[in-house]
PDB file of C-alpha atoms in Angstrom:
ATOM      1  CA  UNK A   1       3.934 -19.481 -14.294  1.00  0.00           C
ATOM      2  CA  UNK A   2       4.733 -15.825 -13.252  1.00  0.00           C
ATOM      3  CA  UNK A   3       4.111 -14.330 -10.284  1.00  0.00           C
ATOM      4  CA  UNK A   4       3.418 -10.631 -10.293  1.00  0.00           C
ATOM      5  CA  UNK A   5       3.030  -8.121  -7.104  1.00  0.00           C
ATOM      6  CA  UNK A   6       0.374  -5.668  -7.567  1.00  0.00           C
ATOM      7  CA  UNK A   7       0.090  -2.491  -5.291  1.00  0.00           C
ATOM      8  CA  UNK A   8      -3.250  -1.087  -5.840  1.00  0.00           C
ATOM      9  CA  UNK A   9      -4.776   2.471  -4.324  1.00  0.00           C
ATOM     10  CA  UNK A  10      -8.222   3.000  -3.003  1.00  0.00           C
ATOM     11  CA  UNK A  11      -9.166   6.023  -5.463  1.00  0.00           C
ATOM     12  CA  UNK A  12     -12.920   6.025  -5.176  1.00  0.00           C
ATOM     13  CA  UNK A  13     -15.367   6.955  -2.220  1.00  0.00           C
ATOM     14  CA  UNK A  14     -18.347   5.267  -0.983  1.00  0.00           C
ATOM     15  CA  UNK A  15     -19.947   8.428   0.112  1.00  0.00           C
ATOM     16  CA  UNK A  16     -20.184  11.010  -1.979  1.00  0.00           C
ATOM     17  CA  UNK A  17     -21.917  13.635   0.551  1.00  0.00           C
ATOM     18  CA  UNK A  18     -22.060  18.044  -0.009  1.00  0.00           C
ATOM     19  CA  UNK A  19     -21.399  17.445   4.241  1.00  0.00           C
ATOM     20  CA  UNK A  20     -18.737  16.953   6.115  1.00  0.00           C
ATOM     21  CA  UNK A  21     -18.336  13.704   7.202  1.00  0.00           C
ATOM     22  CA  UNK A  22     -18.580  13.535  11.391  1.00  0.00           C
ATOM     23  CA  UNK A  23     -15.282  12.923  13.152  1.00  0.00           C
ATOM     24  CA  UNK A  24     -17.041  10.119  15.197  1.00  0.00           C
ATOM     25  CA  UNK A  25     -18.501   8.556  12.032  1.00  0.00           C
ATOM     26  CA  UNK A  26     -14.623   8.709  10.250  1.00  0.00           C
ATOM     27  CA  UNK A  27     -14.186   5.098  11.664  1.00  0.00           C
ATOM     28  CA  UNK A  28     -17.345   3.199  10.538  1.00  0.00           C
ATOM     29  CA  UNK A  29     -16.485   4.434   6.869  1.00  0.00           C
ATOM     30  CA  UNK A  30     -12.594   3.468   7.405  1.00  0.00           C
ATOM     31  CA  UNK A  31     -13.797   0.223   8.136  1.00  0.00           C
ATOM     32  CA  UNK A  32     -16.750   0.105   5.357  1.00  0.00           C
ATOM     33  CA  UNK A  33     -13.723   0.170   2.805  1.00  0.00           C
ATOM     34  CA  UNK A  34     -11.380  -1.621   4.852  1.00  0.00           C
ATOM     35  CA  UNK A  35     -13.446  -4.850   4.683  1.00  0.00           C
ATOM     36  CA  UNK A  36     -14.488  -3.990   1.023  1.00  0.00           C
ATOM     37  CA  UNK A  37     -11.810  -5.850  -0.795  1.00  0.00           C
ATOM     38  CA  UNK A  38     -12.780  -8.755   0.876  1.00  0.00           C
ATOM     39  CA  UNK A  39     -16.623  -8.909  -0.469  1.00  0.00           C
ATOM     40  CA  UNK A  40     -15.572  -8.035  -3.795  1.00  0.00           C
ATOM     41  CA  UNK A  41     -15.553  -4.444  -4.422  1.00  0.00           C
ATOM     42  CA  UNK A  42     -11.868  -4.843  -6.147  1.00  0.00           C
ATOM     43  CA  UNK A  43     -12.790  -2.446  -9.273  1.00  0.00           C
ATOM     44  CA  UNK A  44     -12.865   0.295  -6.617  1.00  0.00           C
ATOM     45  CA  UNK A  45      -8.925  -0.068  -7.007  1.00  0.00           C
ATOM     46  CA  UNK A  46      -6.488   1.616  -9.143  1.00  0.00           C
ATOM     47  CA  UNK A  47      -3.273  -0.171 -10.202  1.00  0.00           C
ATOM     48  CA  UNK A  48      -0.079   1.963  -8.498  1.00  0.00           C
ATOM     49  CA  UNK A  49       2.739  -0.697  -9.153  1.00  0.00           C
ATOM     50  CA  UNK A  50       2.908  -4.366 -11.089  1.00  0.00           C
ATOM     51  CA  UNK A  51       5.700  -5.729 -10.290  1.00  0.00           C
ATOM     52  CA  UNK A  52       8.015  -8.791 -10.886  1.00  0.00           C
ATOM     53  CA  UNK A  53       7.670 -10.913  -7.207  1.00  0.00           C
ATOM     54  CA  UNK A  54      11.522 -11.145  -7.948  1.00  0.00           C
ATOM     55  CA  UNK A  55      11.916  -7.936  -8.310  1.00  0.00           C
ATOM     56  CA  UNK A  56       9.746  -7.126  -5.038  1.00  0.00           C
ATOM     57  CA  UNK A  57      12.096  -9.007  -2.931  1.00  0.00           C
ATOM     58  CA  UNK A  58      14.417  -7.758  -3.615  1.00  0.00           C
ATOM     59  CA  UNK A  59      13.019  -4.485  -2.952  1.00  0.00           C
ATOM     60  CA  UNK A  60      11.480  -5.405   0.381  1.00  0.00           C
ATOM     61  CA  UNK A  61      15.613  -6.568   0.852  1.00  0.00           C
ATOM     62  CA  UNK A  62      17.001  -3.365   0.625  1.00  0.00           C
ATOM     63  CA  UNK A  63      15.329  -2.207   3.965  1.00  0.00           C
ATOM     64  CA  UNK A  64      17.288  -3.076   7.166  1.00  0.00           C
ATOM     65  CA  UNK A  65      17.195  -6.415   8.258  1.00  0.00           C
ATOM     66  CA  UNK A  66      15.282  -6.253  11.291  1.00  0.00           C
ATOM     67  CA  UNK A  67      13.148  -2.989  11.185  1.00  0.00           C
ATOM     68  CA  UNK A  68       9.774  -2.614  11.399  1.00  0.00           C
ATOM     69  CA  UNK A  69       9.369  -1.663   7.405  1.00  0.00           C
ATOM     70  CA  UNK A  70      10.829  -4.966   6.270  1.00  0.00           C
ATOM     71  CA  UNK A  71       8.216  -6.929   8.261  1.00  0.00           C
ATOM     72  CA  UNK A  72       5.334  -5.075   7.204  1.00  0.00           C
ATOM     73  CA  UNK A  73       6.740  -5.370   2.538  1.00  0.00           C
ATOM     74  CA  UNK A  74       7.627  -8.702   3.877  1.00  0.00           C
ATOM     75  CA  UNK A  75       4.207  -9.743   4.621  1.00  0.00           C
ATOM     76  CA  UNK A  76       3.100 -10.104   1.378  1.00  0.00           C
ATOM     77  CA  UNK A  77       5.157 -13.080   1.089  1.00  0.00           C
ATOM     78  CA  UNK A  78       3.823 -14.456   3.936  1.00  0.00           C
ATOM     79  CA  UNK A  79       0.174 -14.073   3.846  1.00  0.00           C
ATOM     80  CA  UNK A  80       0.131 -13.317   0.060  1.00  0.00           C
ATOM     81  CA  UNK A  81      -1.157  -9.508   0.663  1.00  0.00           C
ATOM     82  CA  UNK A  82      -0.787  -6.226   2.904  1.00  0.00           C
ATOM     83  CA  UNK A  83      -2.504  -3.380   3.373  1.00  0.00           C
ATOM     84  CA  UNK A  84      -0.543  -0.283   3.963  1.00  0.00           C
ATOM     85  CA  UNK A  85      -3.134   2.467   5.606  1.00  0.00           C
ATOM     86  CA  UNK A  86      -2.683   6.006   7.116  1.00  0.00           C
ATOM     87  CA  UNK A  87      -0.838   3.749  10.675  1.00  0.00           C
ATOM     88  CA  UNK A  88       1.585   3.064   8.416  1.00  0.00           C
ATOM     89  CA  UNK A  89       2.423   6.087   6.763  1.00  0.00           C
ATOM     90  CA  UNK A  90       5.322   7.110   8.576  1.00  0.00           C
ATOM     91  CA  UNK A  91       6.715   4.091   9.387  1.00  0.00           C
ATOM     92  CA  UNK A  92       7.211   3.621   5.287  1.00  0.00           C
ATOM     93  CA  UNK A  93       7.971   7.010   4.170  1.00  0.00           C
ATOM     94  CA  UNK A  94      11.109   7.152   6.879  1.00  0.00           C
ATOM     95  CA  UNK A  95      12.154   3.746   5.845  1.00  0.00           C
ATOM     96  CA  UNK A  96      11.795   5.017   2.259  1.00  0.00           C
ATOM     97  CA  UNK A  97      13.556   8.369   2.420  1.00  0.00           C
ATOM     98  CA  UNK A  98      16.552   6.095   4.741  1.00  0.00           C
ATOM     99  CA  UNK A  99      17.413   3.721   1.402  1.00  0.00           C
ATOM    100  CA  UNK A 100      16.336   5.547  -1.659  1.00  0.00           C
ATOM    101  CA  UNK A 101      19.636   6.598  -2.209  1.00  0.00           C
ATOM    102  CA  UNK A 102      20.974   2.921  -2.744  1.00  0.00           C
ATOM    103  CA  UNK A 103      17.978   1.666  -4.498  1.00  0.00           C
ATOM    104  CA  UNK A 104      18.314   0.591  -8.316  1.00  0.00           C
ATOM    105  CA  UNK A 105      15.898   2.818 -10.785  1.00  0.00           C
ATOM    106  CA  UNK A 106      13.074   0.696 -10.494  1.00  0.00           C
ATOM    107  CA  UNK A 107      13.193   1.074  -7.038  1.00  0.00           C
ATOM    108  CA  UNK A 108      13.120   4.205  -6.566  1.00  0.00           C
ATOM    109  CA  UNK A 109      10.543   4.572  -8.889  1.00  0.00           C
ATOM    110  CA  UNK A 110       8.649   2.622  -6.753  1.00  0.00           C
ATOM    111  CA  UNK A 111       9.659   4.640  -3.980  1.00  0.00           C
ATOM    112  CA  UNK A 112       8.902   7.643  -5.196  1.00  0.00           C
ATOM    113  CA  UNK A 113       5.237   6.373  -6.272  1.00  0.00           C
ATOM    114  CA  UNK A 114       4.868   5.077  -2.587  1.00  0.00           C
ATOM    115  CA  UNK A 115       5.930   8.228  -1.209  1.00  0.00           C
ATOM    116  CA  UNK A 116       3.577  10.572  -2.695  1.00  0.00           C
ATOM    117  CA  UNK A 117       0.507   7.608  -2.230  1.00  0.00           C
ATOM    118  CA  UNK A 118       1.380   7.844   1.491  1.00  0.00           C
ATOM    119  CA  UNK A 119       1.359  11.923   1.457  1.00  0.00           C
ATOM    120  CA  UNK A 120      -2.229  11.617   0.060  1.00  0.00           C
ATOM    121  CA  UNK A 121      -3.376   8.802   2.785  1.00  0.00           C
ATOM    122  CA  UNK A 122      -1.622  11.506   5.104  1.00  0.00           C
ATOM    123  CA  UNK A 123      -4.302  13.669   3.754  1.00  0.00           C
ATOM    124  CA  UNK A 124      -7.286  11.786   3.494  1.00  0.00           C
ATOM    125  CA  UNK A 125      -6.671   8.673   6.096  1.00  0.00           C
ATOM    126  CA  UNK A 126      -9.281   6.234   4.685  1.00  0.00           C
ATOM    127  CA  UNK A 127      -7.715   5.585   1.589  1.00  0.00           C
ATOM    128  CA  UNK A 128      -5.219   3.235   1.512  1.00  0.00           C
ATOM    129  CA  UNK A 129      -3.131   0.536  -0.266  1.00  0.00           C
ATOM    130  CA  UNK A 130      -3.668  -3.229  -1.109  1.00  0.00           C
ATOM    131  CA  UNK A 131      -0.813  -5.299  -2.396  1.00  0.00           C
ATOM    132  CA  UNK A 132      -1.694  -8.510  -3.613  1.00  0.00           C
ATOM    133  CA  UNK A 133       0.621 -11.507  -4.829  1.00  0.00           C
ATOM    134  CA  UNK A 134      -1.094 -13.136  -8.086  1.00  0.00           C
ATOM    135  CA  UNK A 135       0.155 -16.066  -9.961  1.00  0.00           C
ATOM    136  CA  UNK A 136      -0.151 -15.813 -13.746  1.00  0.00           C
TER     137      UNK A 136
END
């Protein structure tokens, strides 16, 4: 059995509205797709990265041992998936930008895909990314 790492994007909206959404309403539709994956609503999901679990490791290994961007990659191997969201954004892109030069090609293929996700949850902070660990 293979076990695969999948980083999808949220890449559709809920609310397709001609108005501006309300600052104050922002957060109820944050957490209206938040909570979405769990109830289902998975085909709302484009796939960003599959990935060898392997090959994720090591990955998640090439960021310093004990910082804060290791824990959160690590997690997947803990709890079997992570979301990375707009509070994570910088966190990952400096940790990114730190090792890219001493990542393999893959990697920083990888890298380079997560970096320009996390510009566009810069820009639009409800989207975000679910990586999931799946057995095959």
């Amino acid at each position: 059995m293979a076990t695969k790492v999948i980083f999808y994007l949220l890449n559709q909206r809920f609310v397709e509205n001609e108005n501006k959404i309300p600052e104050e309403a922002k957060d109820v539709m944050y957490y209206s797709l938040a909570i979405g994956h769990h109830v289902g609503v998975i085909d709302c999901f484009k796939k960003l990265i599959t990935a060898d679990y392997d090959d994720y490791r090591q990955f998640v290994n090439c960021f310093p041992e004990n910082g804060k961007a290791r824990r959160k990659l690590a997690g997947l191997m803990k709890f079997g998936e992570i979301v990375i969201d707009s509070s994570h954004v910088n966190l990952l892109a400096r940790a990114l930008d730190e090792i890219k030069p001493n990542l393999t090609a893959l990697h920083r293929e990888w890298a380079e895909i997560l970096l320009d996700t996390l510009a566009s949850i810069q820009r639009e902070p409800v989207m975000y990314v679910m990586v999931k660990r799946r057995d095959e």
